């Protein structure tokens, strides 16, 4: 009887899982027919295999089948892979290097900065670019000023979006140069940050880039459609004179912050174990005003007392050049 009962439970769970897949495929079939994509490379079945790790009914029915994709967090404090101070230090280090690298276009901001801070940046500029090492031509100068090069010179590695090593997974994020030590901030998850009560229904339709934080806050990392319009609108709303409160270049091909590609990190699998992990980080109030232009996140509502929520990806182990980054799409809180 126990064997029979267990078999019935497995059959029921399998049936419900297939029902969830059929429902999802039917809701996306009309869009395929409208766009004429039914016979192209990205089919409804392939979309389902990429999206199912974010689909709540599928997750609930398959928790016991793929333990490797779960990250157990018995307490909120244990969700921190590294201290917040280390995250802040890494971001400030990269952002200051980007600011100095783009020093010639920061004139309007420099005029409004205190003399002490201005002179500190000028001293850093001299130490980073001595006269004897000036580029000899524009082409060399452009190569030295690439954000990826700045990241490599600052943290010792660079990352980029390329075709994933997983079948039908689209784009992924690879370490294209250097070496990533364990516990290093390797990427950031960009997007508009929503409180639990704020409207995100229309942005969420067909959107696989919505990240849910432990406290229920949501980050929409989609760089297309209505999500893109909402982010640009909030970015323009919060700008104070020459000071930008966030970075919107991650929506374009000319990315200013090379870390802002975390939304394209693919989910791990039985064959590809996770080598990075999401960690939530609240930007402190005293974060330098001139460096906020590199933050790839912005609050949906301006009238909020909450700190800006960011999500970084931290290396779980040493990552070598050429490796693809893999993470966990969802967190199980016991």
Short mmCIF file of C-alpha atoms in Angstrom, two decimals:
data_model
loop_
_atom_site.label_atom_id
_atom_site.label_comp_id
_atom_site.label_asym_id
_atom_site.label_seq_id
_atom_site.Cartn_x
_atom_site.Cartn_y
_atom_site.Cartn_z
CA UNK A 1 0.00 0.00 0.00
CA UNK A 2 2.83 2.39 0.86
CA UNK A 3 4.50 1.65 -2.49
CA UNK A 4 1.23 2.19 -4.34
CA UNK A 5 0.57 5.46 -2.52
CA UNK A 6 4.07 6.73 -3.26
CA UNK A 7 3.73 5.85 -6.94
CA UNK A 8 0.42 7.72 -7.13
CA UNK A 9 2.03 10.80 -5.59
CA UNK A 10 4.87 10.71 -8.10
CA UNK A 11 2.42 10.28 -11.00
CA UNK A 12 0.29 13.14 -9.71
CA UNK A 13 3.31 15.43 -9.34
CA UNK A 14 4.53 14.54 -12.83
CA UNK A 15 1.06 15.19 -14.28
CA UNK A 16 0.79 18.59 -12.54
CA UNK A 17 4.27 19.52 -13.76
CA UNK A 18 3.27 18.69 -17.35
CA UNK A 19 0.06 20.70 -16.91
CA UNK A 20 2.11 23.71 -15.81
CA UNK A 21 4.30 23.31 -18.90
CA UNK A 22 1.29 23.02 -21.24
CA UNK A 23 -0.35 26.12 -19.72
CA UNK A 24 2.83 28.14 -20.12
CA UNK A 25 3.34 26.99 -23.72
CA UNK A 26 -0.24 27.84 -24.69
CA UNK A 27 0.05 31.36 -23.31
CA UNK A 28 3.17 31.93 -25.41
CA UNK A 29 1.98 30.23 -28.62
CA UNK A 30 -0.08 33.22 -29.75
CA UNK A 31 2.91 35.48 -29.37
CA UNK A 32 5.04 33.12 -31.48
CA UNK A 33 2.44 33.07 -34.25
CA UNK A 34 2.12 36.83 -34.19
CA UNK A 35 5.88 37.36 -34.37
CA UNK A 36 6.38 34.57 -36.90
CA UNK A 37 8.97 32.87 -34.71
CA UNK A 38 7.41 29.42 -34.49
CA UNK A 39 9.86 27.92 -36.97
CA UNK A 40 12.93 29.83 -35.89
CA UNK A 41 15.61 28.74 -33.47
CA UNK A 42 13.86 29.94 -30.32
CA UNK A 43 10.71 27.83 -30.03
CA UNK A 44 8.10 27.72 -27.29
CA UNK A 45 9.63 24.52 -25.93
CA UNK A 46 13.05 26.16 -25.68
CA UNK A 47 11.57 29.21 -23.99
CA UNK A 48 9.94 26.93 -21.44
CA UNK A 49 13.22 25.17 -20.60
CA UNK A 50 14.84 28.56 -19.98
CA UNK A 51 11.89 30.04 -18.08
CA UNK A 52 10.70 27.11 -15.95
CA UNK A 53 13.25 27.80 -13.20
CA UNK A 54 11.40 31.08 -12.52
CA UNK A 55 7.88 29.60 -12.88
CA UNK A 56 6.49 29.13 -9.35
CA UNK A 57 4.25 26.07 -10.06
CA UNK A 58 7.13 24.24 -11.74
CA UNK A 59 9.48 25.09 -8.87
CA UNK A 60 6.99 23.83 -6.27
CA UNK A 61 6.55 20.52 -8.10
CA UNK A 62 10.24 19.92 -8.75
CA UNK A 63 12.00 20.94 -5.53
CA UNK A 64 13.00 17.38 -4.68
CA UNK A 65 14.24 16.52 -8.18
CA UNK A 66 17.13 18.96 -8.56
CA UNK A 67 18.70 19.81 -5.23
CA UNK A 68 21.78 21.33 -6.82
CA UNK A 69 19.85 24.40 -7.95
CA UNK A 70 18.64 25.20 -4.42
CA UNK A 71 20.38 27.51 -1.98
CA UNK A 72 19.14 27.07 1.59
CA UNK A 73 19.09 30.19 3.73
CA UNK A 74 18.00 29.40 7.31
CA UNK A 75 18.61 32.99 8.41
CA UNK A 76 18.87 36.30 6.56
CA UNK A 77 22.32 37.02 8.00
CA UNK A 78 23.62 33.75 6.53
CA UNK A 79 22.72 34.93 3.03
CA UNK A 80 25.87 37.08 3.06
CA UNK A 81 28.72 35.30 1.33
CA UNK A 82 31.05 38.21 2.10
CA UNK A 83 30.53 41.22 4.46
CA UNK A 84 28.73 44.27 3.09
CA UNK A 85 31.90 46.27 3.75
CA UNK A 86 33.76 44.13 1.22
CA UNK A 87 31.00 44.62 -1.37
CA UNK A 88 31.06 48.39 -0.82
CA UNK A 89 34.85 48.46 -1.05
CA UNK A 90 34.87 46.57 -4.35
CA UNK A 91 32.20 48.80 -5.91
CA UNK A 92 33.93 52.00 -4.78
CA UNK A 93 37.24 50.76 -6.16
CA UNK A 94 35.77 50.01 -9.59
CA UNK A 95 33.59 53.15 -9.73
CA UNK A 96 36.47 55.45 -8.76
CA UNK A 97 38.62 53.88 -11.47
CA UNK A 98 35.83 54.41 -14.01
CA UNK A 99 35.42 58.03 -12.86
CA UNK A 100 39.14 58.73 -13.25
CA UNK A 101 39.19 56.97 -16.60
CA UNK A 102 36.37 59.28 -17.78
CA UNK A 103 37.82 62.34 -16.02
CA UNK A 104 37.76 64.60 -19.08
CA UNK A 105 33.95 64.35 -19.28
CA UNK A 106 33.34 65.02 -15.59
CA UNK A 107 33.87 68.79 -15.77
CA UNK A 108 30.35 69.79 -14.69
CA UNK A 109 30.51 67.46 -11.68
CA UNK A 110 34.03 68.48 -10.63
CA UNK A 111 32.99 72.12 -10.36
CA UNK A 112 30.45 71.21 -7.65
CA UNK A 113 32.70 68.88 -5.64
CA UNK A 114 34.57 70.05 -2.51
CA UNK A 115 38.19 71.01 -3.09
CA UNK A 116 39.49 68.14 -0.97
CA UNK A 117 37.66 65.51 -3.04
CA UNK A 118 38.55 67.24 -6.30
CA UNK A 119 42.25 67.33 -5.46
CA UNK A 120 42.11 63.66 -4.44
CA UNK A 121 40.80 62.71 -7.86
CA UNK A 122 43.38 64.89 -9.57
CA UNK A 123 46.16 63.23 -7.58
CA UNK A 124 44.80 59.79 -8.52
CA UNK A 125 44.65 60.85 -12.17
CA UNK A 126 48.32 61.82 -12.14
CA UNK A 127 49.35 58.56 -10.48
CA UNK A 128 47.29 56.45 -12.90
CA UNK A 129 48.28 58.34 -16.06
CA UNK A 130 51.80 59.81 -15.77
CA UNK A 131 52.95 62.01 -18.64
CA UNK A 132 55.49 59.48 -19.83
CA UNK A 133 52.77 56.92 -20.47
CA UNK A 134 50.33 59.00 -22.44
CA UNK A 135 48.77 57.26 -25.48
CA UNK A 136 50.47 58.18 -28.70
CA UNK A 137 47.30 58.26 -30.76
CA UNK A 138 43.51 58.19 -30.50
CA UNK A 139 43.21 54.48 -31.24
CA UNK A 140 45.50 53.57 -28.34
CA UNK A 141 43.63 56.00 -26.09
CA UNK A 142 40.29 54.39 -26.96
CA UNK A 143 41.64 50.95 -26.12
CA UNK A 144 42.93 52.13 -22.75
CA UNK A 145 39.60 53.76 -21.93
CA UNK A 146 37.39 50.72 -22.47
CA UNK A 147 35.39 49.89 -19.27
CA UNK A 148 36.39 46.24 -19.52
CA UNK A 149 40.04 47.25 -19.47
CA UNK A 150 39.43 49.41 -16.41
CA UNK A 151 37.79 46.46 -14.64
CA UNK A 152 40.76 44.23 -15.50
CA UNK A 153 43.27 46.80 -14.19
CA UNK A 154 41.23 47.26 -11.00
CA UNK A 155 40.08 43.76 -9.98
CA UNK A 156 42.25 41.59 -12.20
CA UNK A 157 39.56 40.20 -14.52
CA UNK A 158 37.06 41.21 -17.19
CA UNK A 159 33.68 39.72 -18.14
CA UNK A 160 31.46 39.91 -21.20
CA UNK A 161 28.23 38.57 -22.70
CA UNK A 162 28.68 35.75 -25.19
CA UNK A 163 26.75 32.74 -26.47
CA UNK A 164 26.17 30.37 -23.56
CA UNK A 165 27.73 26.92 -23.41
CA UNK A 166 24.28 25.56 -22.52
CA UNK A 167 22.02 24.46 -25.37
CA UNK A 168 19.14 26.89 -26.07
CA UNK A 169 20.24 29.15 -23.20
CA UNK A 170 20.87 32.23 -25.34
CA UNK A 171 23.48 34.62 -23.98
CA UNK A 172 25.67 33.97 -20.97
CA UNK A 173 28.41 35.76 -19.04
CA UNK A 174 32.03 34.61 -19.33
CA UNK A 175 35.30 35.54 -17.67
CA UNK A 176 37.11 36.65 -20.80
CA UNK A 177 40.36 37.70 -19.18
CA UNK A 178 42.20 37.27 -15.90
CA UNK A 179 41.31 35.31 -12.77
CA UNK A 180 38.44 35.69 -10.26
CA UNK A 181 39.36 34.69 -6.68
CA UNK A 182 36.76 33.17 -4.36
CA UNK A 183 34.68 35.82 -2.56
CA UNK A 184 35.10 38.47 -5.28
CA UNK A 185 32.24 40.64 -6.54
CA UNK A 186 32.12 39.50 -10.15
CA UNK A 187 28.93 41.15 -11.46
CA UNK A 188 25.84 43.23 -10.62
CA UNK A 189 22.16 42.63 -11.36
CA UNK A 190 20.84 45.85 -12.99
CA UNK A 191 17.25 47.06 -13.16
CA UNK A 192 14.37 48.97 -11.59
CA UNK A 193 13.75 48.16 -7.92
CA UNK A 194 10.12 47.65 -6.85
CA UNK A 195 8.67 47.52 -3.35
CA UNK A 196 6.19 44.70 -2.62
CA UNK A 197 3.17 46.99 -3.06
CA UNK A 198 4.29 48.68 -6.28
CA UNK A 199 2.81 47.84 -9.71
CA UNK A 200 4.88 45.47 -11.86
CA UNK A 201 2.20 43.32 -13.51
CA UNK A 202 2.56 44.60 -17.08
CA UNK A 203 6.36 44.66 -16.85
CA UNK A 204 6.34 41.04 -15.68
CA UNK A 205 4.40 39.59 -18.64
CA UNK A 206 6.78 37.36 -20.59
CA UNK A 207 9.69 38.81 -18.61
CA UNK A 208 12.29 36.25 -17.42
CA UNK A 209 14.55 38.91 -15.85
CA UNK A 210 12.66 39.70 -12.63
CA UNK A 211 14.69 38.92 -9.53
CA UNK A 212 12.97 38.47 -6.17
CA UNK A 213 14.86 39.48 -3.03
CA UNK A 214 14.47 37.73 0.33
CA UNK A 215 12.25 40.52 1.69
CA UNK A 216 9.95 40.49 -1.36
CA UNK A 217 11.48 43.43 -3.23
CA UNK A 218 11.74 42.88 -6.98
CA UNK A 219 14.39 43.95 -9.50
CA UNK A 220 13.38 44.11 -13.16
CA UNK A 221 16.53 43.49 -15.17
CA UNK A 222 14.89 43.43 -18.61
CA UNK A 223 16.63 45.79 -21.06
CA UNK A 224 13.77 45.83 -23.57
CA UNK A 225 10.12 46.87 -23.90
CA UNK A 226 8.20 48.61 -21.13
CA UNK A 227 10.88 47.72 -18.57
CA UNK A 228 13.40 49.76 -20.53
CA UNK A 229 11.01 52.72 -20.77
CA UNK A 230 10.28 52.64 -17.03
CA UNK A 231 13.96 52.58 -16.09
CA UNK A 232 14.85 55.48 -18.41
CA UNK A 233 11.93 57.48 -17.02
CA UNK A 234 13.03 56.95 -13.41
CA UNK A 235 16.61 57.77 -14.34
CA UNK A 236 15.64 61.13 -15.82
CA UNK A 237 13.31 61.87 -12.91
CA UNK A 238 15.98 61.49 -10.22
CA UNK A 239 18.81 63.38 -11.91
CA UNK A 240 20.05 66.39 -9.91
CA UNK A 241 21.72 68.82 -12.30
CA UNK A 242 24.86 67.11 -13.61
CA UNK A 243 24.59 64.35 -10.99
CA UNK A 244 22.99 61.16 -12.28
CA UNK A 245 21.57 58.89 -9.62
CA UNK A 246 21.95 55.73 -11.71
CA UNK A 247 23.50 54.28 -14.84
CA UNK A 248 21.28 53.62 -17.85
CA UNK A 249 24.00 52.62 -20.30
CA UNK A 250 23.40 48.93 -19.47
CA UNK A 251 20.29 49.33 -21.65
CA UNK A 252 22.54 50.06 -24.65
CA UNK A 253 25.47 48.39 -26.38
CA UNK A 254 27.89 50.97 -24.91
CA UNK A 255 27.94 49.82 -21.27
CA UNK A 256 29.57 52.26 -18.86
CA UNK A 257 29.71 49.88 -15.88
CA UNK A 258 31.27 46.56 -17.03
CA UNK A 259 29.82 44.74 -14.00
CA UNK A 260 26.19 45.43 -15.01
CA UNK A 261 25.54 42.18 -16.92
CA UNK A 262 24.36 39.98 -14.04
CA UNK A 263 20.88 39.46 -15.48
CA UNK A 264 22.41 37.33 -18.25
CA UNK A 265 24.09 34.86 -15.89
CA UNK A 266 22.45 31.49 -16.59
CA UNK A 267 21.04 29.05 -14.07
CA UNK A 268 23.20 26.14 -12.97
CA UNK A 269 22.29 22.55 -13.79
CA UNK A 270 23.28 19.04 -12.83
CA UNK A 271 26.18 19.25 -15.27
CA UNK A 272 27.11 22.86 -14.56
CA UNK A 273 27.34 23.65 -10.84
CA UNK A 274 26.92 27.21 -9.60
CA UNK A 275 30.17 29.18 -9.31
CA UNK A 276 28.59 32.51 -8.29
CA UNK A 277 25.84 33.40 -5.83
CA UNK A 278 23.46 36.35 -5.49
CA UNK A 279 23.94 38.65 -2.52
CA UNK A 280 21.71 41.59 -1.67
CA UNK A 281 23.33 44.90 -0.79
CA UNK A 282 21.76 48.20 0.31
CA UNK A 283 23.66 51.27 -0.87
CA UNK A 284 24.49 53.45 2.16
CA UNK A 285 23.24 57.03 2.34
CA UNK A 286 26.80 58.41 2.34
CA UNK A 287 27.67 56.79 -0.98
CA UNK A 288 29.67 59.36 -3.03
CA UNK A 289 27.31 61.47 -5.13
CA UNK A 290 29.67 61.62 -8.11
CA UNK A 291 29.88 57.81 -8.27
CA UNK A 292 26.14 57.09 -8.30
CA UNK A 293 26.22 57.48 -12.08
CA UNK A 294 27.65 53.94 -12.20
CA UNK A 295 24.94 52.27 -10.09
CA UNK A 296 22.79 50.14 -12.46
CA UNK A 297 19.73 50.24 -10.19
CA UNK A 298 17.04 52.79 -9.39
CA UNK A 299 13.93 52.84 -7.20
CA UNK A 300 10.58 52.80 -8.99
CA UNK A 301 9.10 55.29 -6.50
CA UNK A 302 10.97 58.45 -5.65
CA UNK A 303 9.13 59.03 -2.36
CA UNK A 304 10.66 56.17 -0.42
CA UNK A 305 12.74 56.05 2.73
CA UNK A 306 14.31 52.74 1.86
CA UNK A 307 17.94 52.50 0.81
CA UNK A 308 18.65 51.61 -2.81
CA UNK A 309 18.71 47.84 -3.17
CA UNK A 310 21.43 46.32 -5.30
CA UNK A 311 22.19 42.67 -5.98
CA UNK A 312 25.75 41.56 -6.66
CA UNK A 313 27.07 38.18 -7.73
CA UNK A 314 29.91 36.81 -5.61
CA UNK A 315 32.30 34.05 -6.66
CA UNK A 316 31.75 30.81 -4.72
CA UNK A 317 35.14 29.48 -5.82
CA UNK A 318 38.14 30.52 -7.90
CA UNK A 319 37.01 31.08 -11.51
CA UNK A 320 39.46 30.75 -14.36
CA UNK A 321 39.61 32.62 -17.65
CA UNK A 322 37.17 31.24 -20.22
CA UNK A 323 34.68 29.87 -17.67
CA UNK A 324 31.00 30.75 -17.86
CA UNK A 325 29.25 32.07 -14.76
CA UNK A 326 26.39 29.98 -13.35
CA UNK A 327 24.12 30.94 -10.47
CA UNK A 328 20.86 29.93 -8.77
CA UNK A 329 17.65 31.51 -10.03
CA UNK A 330 15.77 31.12 -6.76
CA UNK A 331 16.36 30.92 -3.03
CA UNK A 332 14.63 28.58 -0.59
CA UNK A 333 14.21 30.14 2.86
CA UNK A 334 13.69 27.59 5.64
#
